[in-house]
PDB file of C-alpha atoms in Angstrom:
ATOM      1  CA  MET P   1      22.214  -0.057  70.396  1.00 49.00           C
ATOM      2  CA  PRO P   2      20.901   1.771  67.272  1.00 72.00           C
ATOM      3  CA  TYR P   3      18.302  -0.784  67.166  1.00 79.00           C
ATOM      4  CA  ILE P   4      15.936   0.330  70.203  1.00 83.00           C
ATOM      5  CA  LYS P   5      11.981  -0.259  70.971  1.00 87.00           C
ATOM      6  CA  LYS P   6       9.957   2.396  70.825  1.00 87.00           C
ATOM      7  CA  PHE P   7       6.602   3.877  71.498  1.00 92.00           C
ATOM      8  CA  LEU P   8       4.145   4.337  69.154  1.00 92.00           C
ATOM      9  CA  CYS P   9       0.772   4.427  70.767  1.00 93.00           C
ATOM     10  CA  ARG P  10      -1.715   2.675  72.353  1.00 94.00           C
ATOM     11  CA  ALA P  11      -4.808   0.878  70.144  1.00 92.00           C
ATOM     12  CA  ASP P  12      -8.145   0.680  70.861  1.00 91.00           C
ATOM     13  CA  GLY P  13      -9.403  -2.513  68.833  1.00 92.00           C
ATOM     14  CA  LYS P  14      -8.238  -1.102  65.514  1.00 92.00           C
ATOM     15  CA  ARG P  15      -6.337  -3.419  62.758  1.00 93.00           C
ATOM     16  CA  ALA P  16      -2.432  -3.054  62.370  1.00 93.00           C
ATOM     17  CA  PHE P  17      -2.488  -1.313  59.207  1.00 92.00           C
ATOM     18  CA  GLU P  18      -4.797   1.275  60.186  1.00 92.00           C
ATOM     19  CA  ILE P  19      -2.531   2.580  63.036  1.00 92.00           C
ATOM     20  CA  LEU P  20       0.231   2.334  61.409  1.00 92.00           C
ATOM     21  CA  ILE P  21      -1.224   4.900  58.648  1.00 93.00           C
ATOM     22  CA  ASN P  22      -2.606   7.159  61.783  1.00 91.00           C
ATOM     23  CA  CYS P  23       1.073   7.340  62.384  1.00 90.00           C
ATOM     24  CA  GLY P  24       2.345   8.406  59.280  1.00 88.00           C
ATOM     25  CA  PHE P  25       2.920   5.288  57.500  1.00 89.00           C
ATOM     26  CA  CYS P  26       1.965   4.184  53.856  1.00 89.00           C
ATOM     27  CA  MET P  27       0.173   1.339  53.081  1.00 90.00           C
ATOM     28  CA  LYS P  28       3.701  -0.343  51.851  1.00 88.00           C
ATOM     29  CA  ASP P  29       5.778   1.061  54.615  1.00 87.00           C
ATOM     30  CA  SER P  30       3.647  -0.495  57.214  1.00 90.00           C
ATOM     31  CA  GLN P  31       3.216  -3.818  55.130  1.00 92.00           C
ATOM     32  CA  ARG P  32       6.813  -4.002  55.328  1.00 88.00           C
ATOM     33  CA  LEU P  33       7.337  -2.932  58.993  1.00 91.00           C
ATOM     34  CA  ILE P  34       4.643  -6.180  60.425  1.00 92.00           C
ATOM     35  CA  ASP P  35       6.679  -8.479  57.567  1.00 92.00           C
ATOM     36  CA  LYS P  36      10.099  -7.817  58.996  1.00 87.00           C
ATOM     37  CA  LYS P  37       8.618  -8.263  62.819  1.00 90.00           C
ATOM     38  CA  ARG P  38       9.329  -4.901  63.670  1.00 89.00           C
ATOM     39  CA  ILE P  39       5.932  -3.935  65.042  1.00 93.00           C
ATOM     40  CA  PHE P  40       4.755  -5.012  68.491  1.00 95.00           C
ATOM     41  CA  CYS P  41       1.893  -5.184  70.707  1.00 94.00           C
ATOM     42  CA  GLY P  42       2.881  -4.932  73.992  1.00 93.00           C
ATOM     43  CA  PRO P  43       5.655  -7.923  74.038  1.00 92.00           C
ATOM     44  CA  VAL P  44       4.762  -9.847  70.863  1.00 93.00           C
ATOM     45  CA  SER P  45       5.520  -9.384  67.432  1.00 92.00           C
ATOM     46  CA  VAL P  46       2.090  -8.005  64.957  1.00 94.00           C
ATOM     47  CA  ASP P  47       1.856 -11.022  62.577  1.00 92.00           C
ATOM     48  CA  THR P  48      -0.720  -9.431  59.478  1.00 92.00           C
ATOM     49  CA  LYS P  49      -2.088  -6.063  58.633  1.00 92.00           C
ATOM     50  CA  ASN P  50      -5.333  -7.170  59.199  1.00 92.00           C
ATOM     51  CA  GLU P  51      -4.726  -8.170  63.220  1.00 93.00           C
ATOM     52  CA  ILE P  52      -7.182  -6.541  65.525  1.00 94.00           C
ATOM     53  CA  LEU P  53      -4.594  -4.854  68.557  1.00 94.00           C
ATOM     54  CA  ASN P  54      -5.206  -3.461  71.839  1.00 94.00           C
ATOM     55  CA  GLY P  55      -2.990  -2.006  74.031  1.00 94.00           C
ATOM     56  CA  GLU P  56       0.587  -0.167  73.766  1.00 94.00           C
ATOM     57  CA  ILE P  57       2.358  -0.482  70.316  1.00 93.00           C
ATOM     58  CA  PHE P  58       5.823  -0.181  69.415  1.00 94.00           C
ATOM     59  CA  MET P  59       8.210  -0.728  67.014  1.00 91.00           C
ATOM     60  CA  ILE P  60      11.917  -1.693  66.318  1.00 87.00           C
ATOM     61  CA  ASP P  61      13.638   1.134  64.897  1.00 83.00           C
ATOM     62  CA  TYR P  62      17.171   1.638  63.801  1.00 79.00           C
ATOM     63  CA  GLU P  63      17.889   4.844  66.109  1.00 83.00           C
ATOM     64  CA  CYS P  64      21.483   6.277  63.892  1.00 88.00           C
ATOM     65  CA  MET P  65      24.620   7.060  66.365  1.00 87.00           C
ATOM     66  CA  SER P  66      26.632   9.935  64.182  1.00 91.00           C
ATOM     67  CA  ARG P  67      30.776   9.577  64.366  1.00 93.00           C
ATOM     68  CA  GLY P  68      31.155  12.514  62.418  1.00 94.00           C
ATOM     69  CA  ILE P  69      31.678  11.565  59.049  1.00 96.00           C
ATOM     70  CA  TYR P  70      30.759  13.915  56.346  1.00 97.00           C
ATOM     71  CA  PRO P  71      30.481  13.272  52.476  1.00 98.00           C
ATOM     72  CA  ILE P  72      33.615  14.649  50.312  1.00 98.00           C
ATOM     73  CA  PHE P  73      31.401  15.911  47.573  1.00 98.00           C
ATOM     74  CA  GLU P  74      27.514  16.563  47.432  1.00 97.00           C
ATOM     75  CA  ASN P  75      24.869  17.866  45.503  1.00 97.00           C
ATOM     76  CA  ASP P  76      20.752  18.000  45.234  1.00 96.00           C
ATOM     77  CA  ASP P  77      21.006  14.086  44.259  1.00 97.00           C
ATOM     78  CA  PHE P  78      23.706  11.909  45.881  1.00 98.00           C
ATOM     79  CA  ALA P  79      26.652  12.386  48.168  1.00 98.00           C
ATOM     80  CA  VAL P  80      29.873  10.597  48.263  1.00 98.00           C
ATOM     81  CA  PHE P  81      32.045   9.491  51.239  1.00 98.00           C
ATOM     82  CA  ASP P  82      34.824   8.273  52.330  1.00 98.00           C
ATOM     83  CA  LYS P  83      34.358   5.182  54.148  1.00 98.00           C
ATOM     84  CA  PRO P  84      37.197   4.408  56.502  1.00 97.00           C
ATOM     85  CA  SER P  85      38.333   0.780  57.251  1.00 97.00           C
ATOM     86  CA  GLY P  86      36.020  -1.044  59.232  1.00 94.00           C
ATOM     87  CA  ILE P  87      33.267   0.578  59.346  1.00 95.00           C
ATOM     88  CA  LEU P  88      29.594  -1.811  57.697  1.00 94.00           C
ATOM     89  CA  SER P  89      28.410   0.325  54.105  1.00 95.00           C
ATOM     90  CA  HIS P  90      24.632  -1.007  55.883  1.00 90.00           C
ATOM     91  CA  PRO P  91      23.354  -2.527  59.039  1.00 86.00           C
ATOM     92  CA  ASN P  92      23.848  -6.008  58.576  1.00 78.00           C
ATOM     93  CA  GLY P  93      21.662  -7.055  61.274  1.00 68.00           C
ATOM     94  CA  ARG P  94      19.892  -5.887  64.756  1.00 62.00           C
ATOM     95  CA  HIS P  95      22.958  -6.379  66.481  1.00 68.00           C
ATOM     96  CA  CYS P  96      24.588  -3.902  64.514  1.00 78.00           C
ATOM     97  CA  GLU P  97      26.067  -1.196  66.283  1.00 82.00           C
ATOM     98  CA  TYR P  98      27.209   1.090  63.676  1.00 91.00           C
ATOM     99  CA  SER P  99      27.129   1.352  59.721  1.00 93.00           C
ATOM    100  CA  LEU P 100      27.758   4.383  57.500  1.00 96.00           C
ATOM    101  CA  CYS P 101      24.336   4.931  56.904  1.00 94.00           C
ATOM    102  CA  ASP P 102      24.295   6.677  60.353  1.00 94.00           C
ATOM    103  CA  GLU P 103      25.878   9.219  58.641  1.00 96.00           C
ATOM    104  CA  ILE P 104      23.570   9.123  55.736  1.00 96.00           C
ATOM    105  CA  TRP P 105      19.998   8.729  57.648  1.00 94.00           C
ATOM    106  CA  THR P 106      21.712  11.858  59.920  1.00 94.00           C
ATOM    107  CA  LEU P 107      22.117  13.967  57.182  1.00 96.00           C
ATOM    108  CA  PHE P 108      19.565  12.683  54.436  1.00 96.00           C
ATOM    109  CA  GLY P 109      17.253  11.105  56.829  1.00 91.00           C
ATOM    110  CA  LYS P 110      16.006   7.811  56.155  1.00 86.00           C
ATOM    111  CA  ASN P 111      14.868   8.082  52.584  1.00 90.00           C
ATOM    112  CA  ALA P 112      18.474   8.382  51.624  1.00 95.00           C
ATOM    113  CA  ASN P 113      20.852   5.177  50.904  1.00 94.00           C
ATOM    114  CA  VAL P 114      23.639   3.586  49.846  1.00 96.00           C
ATOM    115  CA  ALA P 115      23.352   3.162  46.388  1.00 95.00           C
ATOM    116  CA  HIS P 116      25.820   0.529  46.804  1.00 95.00           C
ATOM    117  CA  ARG P 117      28.639  -1.201  49.005  1.00 91.00           C
ATOM    118  CA  LEU P 118      31.655  -1.733  50.485  1.00 95.00           C
ATOM    119  CA  ASP P 119      32.947  -4.521  52.456  1.00 93.00           C
ATOM    120  CA  ARG P 120      33.559  -3.537  56.450  1.00 94.00           C
ATOM    121  CA  GLU P 121      37.398  -3.414  55.389  1.00 95.00           C
ATOM    122  CA  THR P 122      37.625  -1.859  51.861  1.00 98.00           C
ATOM    123  CA  SER P 123      37.979   1.853  52.114  1.00 98.00           C
ATOM    124  CA  GLY P 124      37.465   4.421  49.833  1.00 98.00           C
ATOM    125  CA  LEU P 125      34.110   5.900  48.000  1.00 98.00           C
ATOM    126  CA  LEU P 126      30.907   5.195  48.680  1.00 98.00           C
ATOM    127  CA  ILE P 127      28.008   6.747  46.583  1.00 98.00           C
ATOM    128  CA  ALA P 128      24.300   7.418  48.310  1.00 98.00           C
ATOM    129  CA  SER P 129      21.582   8.524  47.502  1.00 97.00           C
ATOM    130  CA  LYS P 130      19.283  11.615  49.037  1.00 97.00           C
ATOM    131  CA  ASN P 131      15.920  10.282  47.902  1.00 94.00           C
ATOM    132  CA  PRO P 132      14.274   7.668  46.192  1.00 92.00           C
ATOM    133  CA  LYS P 133      14.176   9.182  42.697  1.00 94.00           C
ATOM    134  CA  SER P 134      17.855   9.259  42.645  1.00 96.00           C
ATOM    135  CA  ALA P 135      18.544   6.128  44.301  1.00 95.00           C
ATOM    136  CA  ASP P 136      16.540   4.483  41.235  1.00 95.00           C
ATOM    137  CA  GLU P 137      19.030   6.605  38.663  1.00 96.00           C
ATOM    138  CA  LEU P 138      21.695   5.305  40.134  1.00 96.00           C
ATOM    139  CA  LYS P 139      21.335   1.646  40.974  1.00 93.00           C
ATOM    140  CA  ASN P 140      20.102   2.259  37.301  1.00 93.00           C
ATOM    141  CA  MET P 141      23.780   2.952  36.293  1.00 94.00           C
ATOM    142  CA  PHE P 142      25.393   0.997  38.321  1.00 91.00           C
ATOM    143  CA  GLU P 143      23.241  -2.103  36.976  1.00 90.00           C
ATOM    144  CA  LYS P 144      24.211  -0.991  33.394  1.00 90.00           C
ATOM    145  CA  LYS P 145      27.937  -1.176  34.219  1.00 89.00           C
ATOM    146  CA  THR P 146      28.513   2.611  33.343  1.00 93.00           C
ATOM    147  CA  VAL P 147      30.458   3.351  36.447  1.00 96.00           C
ATOM    148  CA  GLN P 148      34.188   3.069  36.571  1.00 97.00           C
ATOM    149  CA  LYS P 149      36.104   2.404  39.755  1.00 98.00           C
ATOM    150  CA  ILE P 150      39.882   2.510  40.498  1.00 98.00           C
ATOM    151  CA  TYR P 151      41.276   0.731  43.340  1.00 98.00           C
ATOM    152  CA  PHE P 152      44.262   0.441  45.007  1.00 98.00           C
ATOM    153  CA  ALA P 153      45.842  -2.728  47.000  1.00 98.00           C
ATOM    154  CA  LEU P 154      48.755  -3.647  48.595  1.00 98.00           C
ATOM    155  CA  VAL P 155      49.387  -7.608  47.599  1.00 98.00           C
ATOM    156  CA  SER P 156      52.363  -9.829  48.622  1.00 96.00           C
ATOM    157  CA  GLY P 157      55.259 -10.463  46.328  1.00 95.00           C
ATOM    158  CA  ARG P 158      56.691  -8.407  43.635  1.00 96.00           C
ATOM    159  CA  VAL P 159      54.837  -7.543  40.326  1.00 97.00           C
ATOM    160  CA  ASN P 160      56.667  -6.382  37.467  1.00 95.00           C
ATOM    161  CA  GLU P 161      54.346  -6.121  34.946  1.00 97.00           C
ATOM    162  CA  ASN P 162      50.937  -4.839  34.160  1.00 98.00           C
ATOM    163  CA  PHE P 163      48.312  -8.412  34.092  1.00 98.00           C
ATOM    164  CA  ILE P 164      44.777  -9.308  33.823  1.00 98.00           C
ATOM    165  CA  CYS P 165      42.412 -11.888  35.194  1.00 98.00           C
ATOM    166  CA  ASN P 166      39.580 -12.951  33.654  1.00 97.00           C
ATOM    167  CA  LYS P 167      38.678 -16.293  35.825  1.00 97.00           C
ATOM    168  CA  PRO P 168      34.913 -16.264  36.227  1.00 97.00           C
ATOM    169  CA  ILE P 169      33.253 -15.892  39.940  1.00 97.00           C
ATOM    170  CA  GLY P 170      31.138 -17.995  41.820  1.00 94.00           C
ATOM    171  CA  LYS P 171      29.753 -19.111  45.400  1.00 89.00           C
ATOM    172  CA  ALA P 172      31.885 -21.160  47.475  1.00 82.00           C
ATOM    173  CA  TYR P 173      31.628 -25.261  46.708  1.00 70.00           C
ATOM    174  CA  SER P 174      31.954 -27.040  49.914  1.00 69.00           C
ATOM    175  CA  ASP P 175      28.564 -26.219  52.713  1.00 60.00           C
ATOM    176  CA  ASP P 176      31.685 -25.781  55.557  1.00 59.00           C
ATOM    177  CA  GLU P 177      32.961 -22.782  53.748  1.00 68.00           C
ATOM    178  CA  ILE P 178      32.200 -19.325  55.365  1.00 74.00           C
ATOM    179  CA  GLY P 179      29.247 -17.855  53.310  1.00 74.00           C
ATOM    180  CA  ILE P 180      30.364 -15.234  51.926  1.00 81.00           C
ATOM    181  CA  LYS P 181      33.408 -16.716  50.619  1.00 88.00           C
ATOM    182  CA  MET P 182      33.259 -16.611  46.862  1.00 92.00           C
ATOM    183  CA  ARG P 183      35.152 -19.249  44.275  1.00 93.00           C
ATOM    184  CA  ILE P 184      37.146 -18.745  40.886  1.00 94.00           C
ATOM    185  CA  ARG P 185      34.707 -21.809  39.374  1.00 93.00           C
ATOM    186  CA  ASP P 186      33.733 -22.176  35.640  1.00 93.00           C
ATOM    187  CA  ASP P 187      29.984 -22.021  35.850  1.00 93.00           C
ATOM    188  CA  GLY P 188      30.948 -18.664  37.875  1.00 95.00           C
ATOM    189  CA  LYS P 189      29.474 -15.379  36.138  1.00 96.00           C
ATOM    190  CA  PRO P 190      32.373 -13.245  33.774  1.00 96.00           C
ATOM    191  CA  ALA P 191      34.888 -11.216  35.588  1.00 97.00           C
ATOM    192  CA  ILE P 192      37.545  -9.127  34.312  1.00 98.00           C
ATOM    193  CA  THR P 193      39.786  -7.502  36.353  1.00 98.00           C
ATOM    194  CA  GLU P 194      43.121  -5.093  35.284  1.00 98.00           C
ATOM    195  CA  PHE P 195      45.540  -4.634  37.611  1.00 98.00           C
ATOM    196  CA  TYR P 196      48.842  -2.363  37.191  1.00 98.00           C
ATOM    197  CA  PRO P 197      52.267  -2.862  39.228  1.00 98.00           C
ATOM    198  CA  LEU P 198      52.918   0.778  40.782  1.00 98.00           C
ATOM    199  CA  LYS P 199      55.456   0.459  43.683  1.00 97.00           C
ATOM    200  CA  PHE P 200      58.202  -2.797  45.573  1.00 98.00           C
ATOM    201  CA  TYR P 201      58.308  -2.485  49.150  1.00 97.00           C
ATOM    202  CA  GLU P 202      61.254  -4.605  49.904  1.00 95.00           C
ATOM    203  CA  ASN P 203      60.630  -5.154  53.804  1.00 93.00           C
ATOM    204  CA  ILE P 204      57.151  -5.968  53.992  1.00 94.00           C
ATOM    205  CA  GLY P 205      56.337  -9.439  53.965  1.00 89.00           C
ATOM    206  CA  GLU P 206      58.253 -12.627  53.605  1.00 89.00           C
ATOM    207  CA  SER P 207      58.876 -11.528  50.086  1.00 93.00           C
ATOM    208  CA  GLY P 208      58.067  -7.972  49.687  1.00 96.00           C
ATOM    209  CA  ALA P 209      54.789  -6.420  48.832  1.00 97.00           C
ATOM    210  CA  THR P 210      53.751  -4.178  45.899  1.00 98.00           C
ATOM    211  CA  ILE P 211      51.072  -1.573  45.685  1.00 98.00           C
ATOM    212  CA  ILE P 212      49.072  -2.281  42.976  1.00 98.00           C
ATOM    213  CA  LYS P 213      46.169  -0.172  40.835  1.00 98.00           C
ATOM    214  CA  ALA P 214      43.062  -2.714  40.278  1.00 98.00           C
ATOM    215  CA  ILE P 215      39.849  -1.727  37.666  1.00 98.00           C
ATOM    216  CA  PRO P 216      37.868  -3.837  37.823  1.00 97.00           C
ATOM    217  CA  LYS P 217      35.577  -4.506  34.558  1.00 96.00           C
ATOM    218  CA  THR P 218      32.952  -6.144  36.531  1.00 94.00           C
ATOM    219  CA  GLY P 219      31.462  -6.013  39.671  1.00 92.00           C
ATOM    220  CA  ARG P 220      31.113  -9.632  41.332  1.00 94.00           C
ATOM    221  CA  GLN P 221      31.476  -9.842  44.835  1.00 93.00           C
ATOM    222  CA  HIS P 222      35.393 -10.159  46.375  1.00 96.00           C
ATOM    223  CA  GLN P 223      36.412  -9.769  42.380  1.00 97.00           C
ATOM    224  CA  ILE P 224      39.671  -7.554  43.063  1.00 98.00           C
ATOM    225  CA  ARG P 225      40.470  -9.891  46.177  1.00 97.00           C
ATOM    226  CA  LEU P 226      39.593 -13.140  44.168  1.00 97.00           C
ATOM    227  CA  HIS P 227      41.170 -12.313  41.064  1.00 98.00           C
ATOM    228  CA  LEU P 228      45.183 -11.279  42.697  1.00 98.00           C
ATOM    229  CA  PHE P 229      44.699 -14.534  45.820  1.00 96.00           C
ATOM    230  CA  HIS P 230      43.851 -16.429  42.268  1.00 96.00           C
ATOM    231  CA  MET P 231      47.716 -14.514  40.520  1.00 96.00           C
ATOM    232  CA  LYS P 232      48.935 -15.364  43.819  1.00 95.00           C
ATOM    233  CA  HIS P 233      49.157 -11.870  44.850  1.00 96.00           C
ATOM    234  CA  LYS P 234      47.413 -12.178  47.862  1.00 96.00           C
ATOM    235  CA  ILE P 235      45.440  -8.430  49.636  1.00 98.00           C
ATOM    236  CA  PHE P 236      47.405  -8.090  52.896  1.00 98.00           C
ATOM    237  CA  GLY P 237      45.169  -8.331  55.643  1.00 97.00           C
ATOM    238  CA  ASP P 238      42.766 -10.400  53.737  1.00 96.00           C
ATOM    239  CA  PRO P 239      41.038 -12.209  56.762  1.00 92.00           C
ATOM    240  CA  LEU P 240      39.095 -14.233  53.952  1.00 91.00           C
ATOM    241  CA  TYR P 241      41.419 -15.986  51.204  1.00 93.00           C
ATOM    242  CA  GLY P 242      44.527 -17.924  51.812  1.00 89.00           C
ATOM    243  CA  LEU P 243      43.399 -18.653  55.528  1.00 90.00           C
ATOM    244  CA  GLU P 244      41.812 -21.674  57.304  1.00 87.00           C
ATOM    245  CA  THR P 245      38.362 -21.169  58.041  1.00 86.00           C
ATOM    246  CA  TYR P 246      38.505 -21.173  61.765  1.00 87.00           C
ATOM    247  CA  THR P 247      41.493 -18.366  61.659  1.00 90.00           C
ATOM    248  CA  ALA P 248      39.233 -16.731  59.041  1.00 88.00           C
ATOM    249  CA  GLU P 249      35.682 -16.283  60.822  1.00 88.00           C
ATOM    250  CA  ALA P 250      38.351 -15.749  64.854  1.00 90.00           C
ATOM    251  CA  ILE P 251      39.591 -12.520  62.467  1.00 89.00           C
ATOM    252  CA  MET P 252      35.967 -11.458  61.370  1.00 86.00           C
ATOM    253  CA  ASP P 253      34.843 -12.062  64.663  1.00 85.00           C
ATOM    254  CA  LYS P 254      37.369 -10.324  66.134  1.00 86.00           C
ATOM    255  CA  LYS P 255      38.572 -12.936  68.414  1.00 91.00           C
ATOM    256  CA  LEU P 256      42.800 -12.822  67.278  1.00 91.00           C
ATOM    257  CA  SER P 257      44.984 -10.125  69.121  1.00 92.00           C
ATOM    258  CA  ILE P 258      46.026  -7.659  66.498  1.00 92.00           C
ATOM    259  CA  PHE P 259      50.016  -9.267  67.062  1.00 93.00           C
ATOM    260  CA  ASP P 260      47.791 -12.897  65.900  1.00 93.00           C
ATOM    261  CA  ARG P 261      45.488 -10.790  62.495  1.00 94.00           C
ATOM    262  CA  VAL P 262      49.161  -9.505  61.333  1.00 94.00           C
ATOM    263  CA  LYS P 263      50.246 -12.875  62.168  1.00 93.00           C
ATOM    264  CA  PHE P 264      47.912 -14.658  59.579  1.00 93.00           C
ATOM    265  CA  SER P 265      47.113 -12.222  57.722  1.00 95.00           C
ATOM    266  CA  GLY P 266      49.812  -9.591  57.180  1.00 95.00           C
ATOM    267  CA  ALA P 267      47.495  -6.422  58.258  1.00 97.00           C
ATOM    268  CA  THR P 268      45.486  -4.872  60.854  1.00 96.00           C
ATOM    269  CA  ARG P 269      42.910  -4.078  57.728  1.00 97.00           C
ATOM    270  CA  LEU P 270      42.265  -5.256  54.405  1.00 97.00           C
ATOM    271  CA  CYS P 271      44.650  -3.439  52.521  1.00 98.00           C
ATOM    272  CA  LEU P 272      42.153  -2.385  49.440  1.00 98.00           C
ATOM    273  CA  HIS P 273      40.655   1.481  48.702  1.00 98.00           C
ATOM    274  CA  ALA P 274      38.203   2.334  46.320  1.00 98.00           C
ATOM    275  CA  ALA P 275      40.621   5.769  45.478  1.00 98.00           C
ATOM    276  CA  GLU P 276      38.189   7.024  42.656  1.00 98.00           C
ATOM    277  CA  ILE P 277      35.075   6.664  40.820  1.00 98.00           C
ATOM    278  CA  SER P 278      33.802   8.146  37.065  1.00 98.00           C
ATOM    279  CA  PHE P 279      30.485   8.171  36.239  1.00 97.00           C
ATOM    280  CA  GLU P 280      27.742  10.511  33.962  1.00 96.00           C
ATOM    281  CA  PHE P 281      24.805  11.472  35.986  1.00 95.00           C
ATOM    282  CA  LYS P 282      22.020  13.626  34.233  1.00 93.00           C
ATOM    283  CA  GLY P 283      24.032  14.807  31.629  1.00 94.00           C
ATOM    284  CA  GLU P 284      27.062  15.996  33.692  1.00 96.00           C
ATOM    285  CA  ASN P 285      30.165  13.675  34.344  1.00 97.00           C
ATOM    286  CA  PHE P 286      31.583  13.591  37.580  1.00 98.00           C
ATOM    287  CA  HIS P 287      35.361  12.116  38.392  1.00 98.00           C
ATOM    288  CA  ILE P 288      35.525  11.778  42.160  1.00 98.00           C
ATOM    289  CA  LYS P 289      38.695  10.748  43.837  1.00 98.00           C
ATOM    290  CA  SER P 290      39.064   9.707  47.551  1.00 98.00           C
ATOM    291  CA  LYS P 291      41.189  12.055  49.969  1.00 98.00           C
ATOM    292  CA  ILE P 292      42.445   9.247  52.130  1.00 97.00           C
ATOM    293  CA  ASP P 293      46.261   8.428  52.269  1.00 98.00           C
ATOM    294  CA  PHE P 294      45.752   5.095  51.379  1.00 97.00           C
ATOM    295  CA  GLU P 295      49.375   4.183  50.900  1.00 97.00           C
ATOM    296  CA  LYS P 296      50.245   5.737  54.747  1.00 97.00           C
ATOM    297  CA  GLU P 297      47.420   3.592  56.059  1.00 97.00           C
ATOM    298  CA  PHE P 298      48.293   0.417  54.271  1.00 98.00           C
ATOM    299  CA  LEU P 299      51.523   0.811  55.369  1.00 96.00           C
ATOM    300  CA  ASN P 300      51.077   1.335  58.970  1.00 96.00           C
ATOM    301  CA  ALA P 301      48.897  -1.324  58.957  1.00 97.00           C
ATOM    302  CA  THR P 302      51.667  -4.108  58.111  1.00 96.00           C
ATOM    303  CA  LYS P 303      52.991  -3.116  61.668  1.00 89.00           C
ATOM    304  CA  ILE P 304      52.203  -3.740  65.414  1.00 73.00           C
TER     305      ILE P 304
END
């Protein structure tokens, strides 16, 4: 398991923050670790920075487990990875076994981090900052919406013409919905996506399938997935939209067989891929393309 309990030192009547500073942590990081219940004196978690500690001090830490994924582009400030489908962008709790951050932290240290995120099942380009300064600059770049992205998706049915969906997006209404689910709602945040059909496959699904290029003009959670579902072109393999809550949870919790996953959602993975990303950073223009053969992966995912 990546999260492990590791021995830090032996305390002898000193305050918690003094002990952590002596172990090399700054005051800010010491407070953060205590707030997150990551520091223990023996078997008991430390509650406050001024707590007097005696005995063995432990810390819950994330131990990276690299699988050998390397960036397809990097410079002194950031790196760009081609994230495979099925991998988290960032750890989602103490029971997380692996995420792309395992690779980022292994290569660049714990000060490096993802600059944005992709859903677990979405594959494609992900930018990682290499240091806190570049992290702030990249975050500002995304907040100002100066990053252009191109996605590709395999969707149900035949799509013949370009179209735009500009429906606002907000959280789901009902308490019994899955927590991460979004909805088209009048009081939601503005969301605009452009869609361009590229290729039709007659023998996939009940009514064929179309590969679509999607260009999001805003960055809402699940924007492409929800806009396509709203326009009656559900993405193959989507475990969330268009399924009953019980089935969706069973897919996301990996409690269904591959056969049943394909039966209910149409594919073994979400057929959505972040293929291109363009932006200006420190006066230099970047246009980076994924090296993953997404079309081949999409088609393989629809077969059992």
